[in-house]
Coordinates of C-alpha atoms and ligand atoms in Angstrom, one line a residue:
M98 CA 113.9 72.5 132.1
I99 CA 112.1 72.4 128.8
R100 CA 109.6 69.5 128.6
V101 CA 109.2 67.8 125.3
A102 CA 105.5 68.4 125.5
D103 CA 106.2 72.2 125.1
H104 CA 107.3 71.7 121.5
G105 CA 105.8 73.9 118.9
I106 CA 106.6 75.1 115.4
Y107 CA 109.2 77.9 115.4
P108 CA 109.8 80.4 114.2
R109 CA 106.2 81.6 114.6
L110 CA 104.8 84.9 113.4
R111 CA 102.1 86.3 115.6
I112 CA 99.4 88.7 114.3
D113 CA 97.4 90.8 116.7
G114 CA 94.2 91.2 114.8
G115 CA 92.7 93.6 117.4
K116 CA 95.6 96.0 117.3
L117 CA 95.6 95.9 113.5
Q118 CA 91.9 96.6 113.4
H119 CA 92.5 99.6 115.7
N120 CA 95.3 100.9 113.5
A121 CA 93.2 100.6 110.4
A122 CA 90.3 102.4 112.1
C123 CA 92.7 105.3 113.0
V124 CA 94.0 105.6 109.5
L125 CA 90.5 105.4 108.0
H126 CA 89.3 108.1 110.4
E127 CA 92.1 110.5 109.5
C128 CA 91.6 109.9 105.8
R129 CA 87.9 110.3 105.9
S130 CA 88.1 113.5 107.9
R131 CA 90.4 114.9 105.1
G132 CA 88.2 113.8 102.2
V133 CA 90.5 111.0 101.2
K134 CA 89.4 107.5 100.4
L135 CA 91.7 104.7 101.7
T136 CA 93.0 101.8 99.7
A137 CA 94.5 99.5 102.3
V138 CA 97.6 97.7 101.1
T139 CA 98.2 94.1 102.1
K140 CA 101.4 93.2 100.1
G141 CA 103.6 93.3 103.2
T142 CA 101.6 90.3 104.6
C143 CA 100.9 88.2 101.4
A144 CA 97.3 89.2 102.0
H145 CA 97.1 87.0 105.0
P146 CA 93.5 86.1 106.1
E147 CA 93.9 87.5 109.6
V148 CA 95.1 90.8 108.2
V149 CA 92.3 91.0 105.7
S150 CA 89.7 90.2 108.3
A151 CA 91.0 92.9 110.6
L152 CA 91.0 95.5 107.8
L153 CA 87.4 94.6 106.8
K154 CA 86.2 94.8 110.4
A155 CA 87.7 98.3 110.6
G156 CA 85.5 99.3 107.6
V157 CA 88.0 99.2 104.7
K158 CA 86.3 99.0 101.4
S159 CA 89.2 99.1 98.9
L160 CA 92.3 96.8 99.0
G161 CA 95.5 97.0 97.1
D162 CA 98.3 94.5 96.5
S163 CA 101.2 94.3 94.1
R164 CA 100.9 90.6 93.2
L165 CA 98.1 88.8 91.3
L166 CA 98.5 85.7 93.6
N167 CA 97.6 87.9 96.6
L168 CA 94.7 89.6 94.7
N169 CA 93.3 86.2 93.9
R170 CA 93.4 85.4 97.6
L171 CA 91.8 88.8 98.3
S172 CA 88.9 88.2 95.9
E173 CA 88.0 85.1 98.0
L174 CA 88.5 86.8 101.4
A175 CA 86.9 90.1 100.5
P176 CA 84.5 89.5 97.6
E177 CA 82.8 92.9 98.2
A178 CA 85.9 95.0 98.3
E179 CA 87.3 97.0 95.4
L180 CA 90.7 95.3 94.4
V181 CA 93.5 97.4 93.0
L182 CA 96.7 96.0 91.4
L183 CA 99.5 98.3 92.6
R184 CA 102.4 97.1 90.5
L185 CA 102.1 98.0 86.8
P186 CA 101.0 94.9 84.9
G187 CA 102.9 94.0 81.8
P188 CA 101.1 93.0 78.6
R189 CA 101.7 89.3 79.3
S190 CA 99.8 89.5 82.6
A191 CA 96.8 91.3 81.1
V192 CA 94.5 88.3 81.4
G193 CA 95.3 87.7 85.0
T194 CA 95.0 91.4 85.8
V195 CA 91.4 91.8 84.4
R196 CA 90.4 88.6 86.1
H197 CA 91.7 89.4 89.6
A198 CA 91.7 93.2 89.8
D199 CA 89.0 95.8 89.4
I200 CA 91.6 98.5 88.8
S201 CA 95.2 98.5 87.8
L202 CA 97.9 101.2 87.8
N203 CA 99.4 101.8 84.3
S204 CA 101.9 103.9 82.4
E205 CA 102.4 102.0 79.1
A206 CA 100.2 102.3 76.0
A207 CA 101.0 98.7 75.0
T208 CA 99.8 97.4 78.3
L209 CA 96.6 99.4 78.0
Q210 CA 95.9 97.8 74.7
A211 CA 96.6 94.3 76.0
L212 CA 94.3 95.0 79.0
N213 CA 91.5 96.2 76.7
Q214 CA 91.8 93.1 74.6
A215 CA 91.9 90.8 77.7
A216 CA 88.9 92.7 79.2
A217 CA 86.9 92.3 75.9
E218 CA 87.7 88.6 75.7
T219 CA 86.8 88.1 79.4
G220 CA 83.6 90.2 79.0
V221 CA 84.5 92.8 81.7
Q222 CA 85.1 96.5 82.1
H223 CA 88.5 97.1 83.6
G224 CA 89.4 100.3 85.5
V225 CA 92.8 102.0 85.2
W226 CA 94.6 104.8 87.0
L227 CA 97.2 106.5 84.9
M228 CA 100.5 106.8 86.8
V229 CA 102.4 110.0 86.7
D230 CA 106.0 110.4 87.9
V231 CA 106.3 113.7 89.8
G232 CA 109.9 113.1 90.7
D233 CA 110.7 109.8 92.5
L234 CA 111.8 108.0 89.4
R235 CA 110.0 104.8 89.9
E236 CA 106.8 104.1 87.8
G237 CA 104.7 106.6 85.9
V238 CA 104.9 108.8 82.8
W239 CA 106.7 112.1 83.1
V240 CA 104.2 114.9 83.5
D241 CA 104.8 116.2 79.9
D242 CA 103.9 112.8 78.5
V243 CA 100.6 112.3 80.3
A244 CA 98.5 113.7 77.4
S245 CA 99.9 111.1 75.1
L246 CA 99.2 108.2 77.5
A247 CA 95.6 109.5 78.0
R248 CA 95.2 109.6 74.2
S249 CA 96.3 106.0 74.0
A250 CA 93.6 105.0 76.5
K251 CA 90.9 107.0 74.8
G252 CA 88.6 104.8 72.7
L253 CA 89.6 101.5 74.3
S254 CA 86.0 100.4 74.9
N255 CA 86.6 97.9 77.7
L256 CA 88.8 100.2 79.7
Q257 CA 87.7 103.0 81.9
V258 CA 90.2 105.6 83.0
K259 CA 89.0 106.1 86.6
G260 CA 91.9 108.0 88.0
V261 CA 95.4 109.3 88.0
G262 CA 98.0 108.5 90.6
T263 CA 101.6 108.9 91.7
N264 CA 104.0 107.1 93.9
L265 CA 106.7 108.9 96.0
A266 CA 109.5 108.0 98.5
C267 CA 109.8 104.3 97.6
Y268 CA 112.8 104.7 95.2
G269 CA 114.1 108.2 95.1
G270 CA 113.1 109.1 98.7
V271 CA 111.2 112.1 97.4
I272 CA 109.0 113.5 100.1
P273 CA 105.3 114.2 99.2
S274 CA 104.6 117.9 99.2
T275 CA 102.0 120.5 98.3
D276 CA 104.1 121.2 95.2
N277 CA 104.4 117.6 93.8
M278 CA 100.7 117.0 94.7
N279 CA 99.8 120.1 92.7
R280 CA 101.7 118.7 89.7
L281 CA 99.6 115.5 90.0
L282 CA 96.5 117.6 89.9
R283 CA 97.7 119.5 86.8
A284 CA 98.3 116.1 85.2
R285 CA 94.7 115.1 86.1
D286 CA 93.5 118.3 84.3
T287 CA 95.5 117.4 81.2
V288 CA 93.9 113.9 81.2
A289 CA 90.5 115.5 81.6
E290 CA 91.0 117.7 78.6
V291 CA 92.0 114.7 76.4
L292 CA 89.2 112.4 77.6
G293 CA 86.5 115.0 77.8
Y294 CA 85.6 114.0 81.4
Q295 CA 87.4 114.3 84.7
P296 CA 88.7 111.0 86.1
P297 CA 87.2 110.8 89.6
V298 CA 90.2 109.5 91.6
V299 CA 93.4 111.3 92.3
S300 CA 95.6 108.9 94.2
G301 CA 98.4 110.9 95.9
G302 CA 100.6 108.1 97.3
N303 CA 101.4 105.8 100.2
S304 CA 102.4 105.9 103.9
A305 CA 105.0 108.5 103.1
N306 CA 102.1 110.9 102.5
W307 CA 100.9 110.6 106.1
N308 CA 102.5 113.7 107.5
L309 CA 101.4 115.8 104.6
L310 CA 97.8 114.4 105.1
C311 CA 97.8 115.2 108.9
S312 CA 99.3 118.7 108.3
G313 CA 96.2 119.6 106.2
D314 CA 98.5 120.8 103.4
T315 CA 97.4 118.2 100.9
P316 CA 95.8 120.2 98.1
Q317 CA 92.0 119.8 97.6
G318 CA 91.4 117.2 94.9
I319 CA 93.8 114.6 96.2
N320 CA 91.1 112.1 97.2
N321 CA 92.8 108.7 97.6
L322 CA 95.8 107.2 99.3
R323 CA 97.2 103.7 99.1
I324 CA 98.4 102.8 102.6
G325 CA 100.1 99.7 104.0
E326 CA 103.0 100.4 106.4
A327 CA 101.2 103.1 108.4
L328 CA 98.4 100.8 109.4
L329 CA 100.5 97.5 109.6
L330 CA 103.4 98.9 111.6
G331 CA 101.8 102.1 113.1
Q332 CA 104.4 104.4 111.5
E333 CA 104.7 106.9 108.7
A334 CA 107.3 106.2 106.0
V335 CA 109.4 109.4 105.7
Q336 CA 111.1 109.3 109.1
R337 CA 109.4 106.3 110.5
Q338 CA 107.8 108.3 113.3
P339 CA 104.9 106.7 115.2
I340 CA 101.3 107.5 114.1
E341 CA 99.4 109.0 117.0
G342 CA 97.1 106.5 118.7
A343 CA 98.3 103.5 116.6
H344 CA 100.0 100.3 117.9
R345 CA 103.5 99.6 116.8
D346 CA 103.5 96.0 117.8
V347 CA 100.9 94.3 115.6
F348 CA 103.4 91.7 114.5
S349 CA 105.9 89.7 116.5
V350 CA 108.0 86.7 115.8
E351 CA 108.9 84.0 118.3
T352 CA 111.8 81.6 118.0
E353 CA 113.9 79.1 119.9
V354 CA 117.3 79.6 121.5
I355 CA 119.7 77.0 120.2
E356 CA 123.0 78.0 121.8
V357 CA 124.1 80.1 124.8
K358 CA 127.9 80.6 125.3
K359 CA 130.3 83.1 126.8
K360 CA 132.6 84.2 124.0
P361 CA 134.9 87.0 123.1
S362 CA 133.3 89.9 121.1
V363 CA 136.0 89.9 118.4
P364 CA 136.6 86.8 116.2
T365 CA 139.9 84.8 116.6
G366 CA 142.0 84.5 113.4
E367 CA 142.5 86.3 110.1
T368 CA 139.1 87.6 108.9
G369 CA 137.8 87.9 105.3
Q370 CA 134.2 88.3 103.9
D371 CA 131.2 87.1 105.8
A372 CA 128.4 84.9 104.4
F373 CA 127.0 87.8 102.4
G374 CA 130.2 89.2 100.9
Q375 CA 130.6 92.0 103.5
L376 CA 133.7 92.8 105.5
P377 CA 132.5 92.6 109.1
T378 CA 133.8 94.9 111.9
F379 CA 133.6 94.2 115.6
E380 CA 133.7 96.3 118.7
D381 CA 135.7 94.8 121.6
R382 CA 133.4 94.5 124.6
G383 CA 135.4 91.7 126.2
D384 CA 133.8 88.3 126.9
H385 CA 130.0 88.4 126.7
L386 CA 127.3 85.9 127.0
R387 CA 125.8 85.3 123.5
A388 CA 122.8 83.4 122.4
I389 CA 121.9 82.0 118.9
V390 CA 118.2 81.8 117.9
A391 CA 116.8 79.7 115.0
L392 CA 116.0 82.6 112.7
G393 CA 118.1 84.0 109.8
R394 CA 118.3 86.3 106.8
Q395 CA 116.2 83.7 104.9
D396 CA 113.3 84.6 107.2
V397 CA 113.9 88.2 108.3
D398 CA 115.8 91.4 108.0
P399 CA 117.4 91.5 111.5
D400 CA 117.5 95.4 111.4
G401 CA 113.6 95.3 111.5
L402 CA 113.3 93.5 114.8
R403 CA 113.3 94.6 118.4
P404 CA 113.8 92.0 121.2
E405 CA 111.0 92.0 123.7
M406 CA 113.2 91.0 126.6
E407 CA 115.0 94.0 128.2
G408 CA 118.7 94.0 127.8
V409 CA 118.9 91.7 124.7
E410 CA 120.7 93.1 121.7
I411 CA 120.7 91.7 118.2
I412 CA 124.4 91.7 117.0
G413 CA 124.2 89.9 113.7
A414 CA 122.7 87.3 111.5
S415 CA 123.6 84.8 108.8
S416 CA 121.1 82.8 106.6
D417 CA 119.8 80.6 109.5
H418 CA 121.3 82.0 112.7
M419 CA 120.6 85.2 114.5
I420 CA 123.2 86.1 117.2
L421 CA 122.2 88.0 120.3
D422 CA 124.2 89.6 123.1
V423 CA 122.4 88.5 126.3
E424 CA 125.1 89.5 128.8
H425 CA 122.7 92.1 130.2
A426 CA 119.4 90.3 129.6
E427 CA 116.9 90.9 132.4
A428 CA 116.4 87.1 132.8
A429 CA 118.7 84.1 132.2
V430 CA 118.5 82.9 128.6
Q431 CA 118.9 79.1 128.0
P432 CA 118.6 76.7 125.1
G433 CA 115.0 75.8 124.3
E434 CA 113.7 79.1 125.6
V435 CA 111.4 80.9 123.2
L436 CA 112.3 84.6 122.6
S437 CA 110.0 87.1 121.1
F438 CA 110.8 90.0 118.8
V439 CA 108.5 92.9 117.7
V440 CA 108.5 93.5 113.9
T441 CA 109.4 97.1 113.4
G442 CA 110.6 97.2 109.8
Y443 CA 108.8 96.7 106.5
S444 CA 111.5 94.6 105.0
A445 CA 111.5 92.3 108.0
L446 CA 107.7 92.0 107.7
L447 CA 107.9 91.1 104.0
A448 CA 110.6 88.5 104.6
L449 CA 108.7 86.8 107.5
F450 CA 105.5 86.5 105.5
T451 CA 107.2 85.2 102.4
S452 CA 109.5 82.7 104.2
P453 CA 108.1 79.2 104.0
Y454 CA 110.0 78.3 107.2
V455 CA 108.0 80.7 109.4
D456 CA 104.7 79.4 110.9
K457 CA 102.0 82.1 110.7
Ligands
PLP44 C1 103.6 99.3 98.2 C2 102.8 100.4 97.5 C3 102.0 101.2 98.3 C4 101.9 101.1 99.8 O1 103.0 101.6 100.4 P1 103.2 101.8 102.0 O2 104.4 102.5 102.1 O3 103.2 100.4 102.6 O4 102.0 102.5 102.4 C5 101.3 102.2 97.6 N1 101.3 102.3 96.2 C6 102.1 101.5 95.5 C7 102.2 101.7 94.0 C8 102.9 100.5 96.1 O5 103.7 99.7 95.4

């Protein structure tokens, strides 16, 4: 029986600060031993205070996020840290960018001008890393156009070009390699020729660079990585393989069972589209015991969860309901019971942190 006194706020997202600190220390150690500075990325967690505190305890000195709202939070939680805006600012967010970030990533001359003007008005110097697209087709100038971008940054007296960077894998799935890292280094040389000095930072990418980093095949000169997933979830981002020594269960979500019924595994009646416009298909397993938990696609990507109880299987989800096959669950599941799920996917993590319905 569930006693009323056992009530709580569900769904509830749990953060294991100790495990996160351990992961961050592992990633920092690997980076340092390879001559790479780490910018730890908090955007998967809305820069949550527990997360930031664990990163700082591990010794992180540079933090990156894609949203100004999160950077604003970071500037209060980590006043000493270097703050990097990861998503390109647009000219209209130039004022917020120079206020909340020490450094921003840029690929547009118009934005550089707006940032320079905003920095002058605010009375600050703002750092920029010029972004180069070495093949993934997300942000960055094509390698041939980097000289022109560097020329447009030259002479802007409140901007300092402190680095060049690239981003791989996120859109095109292009795997970081010695070859594309060398292209980034050549872009750095081009920028150095235009500016008359060598920008100190060459930021080679994100958690997808992990295997290249550990293999030792990253060319000399790549001296920064911006890493989120690897330390938050303990996995690299090309094949989602575990990182040696890291925990893969830093985050878990708990929620309440609201129905348990034995039902057929195939719907009854003519079927059309489901709640999300997909045509669902079903495998006939006969009558199975099913449970519904109070968690849905508004809060999570169900593909990025792993039930903690042995024998429980996630079979689907709509906006507010997640359906489980509990026929082979190791313990009896009943309404009011709280089930826990480990967060294994980045999109599940993002959704849980951004859902206002989830207690953190
Ligand atoms: C999100 C992001 C990162 C971090 O990516 P992970 O895969 O979480 O390590 C790095 N750089 C940029 C530009 C990003 O947008």
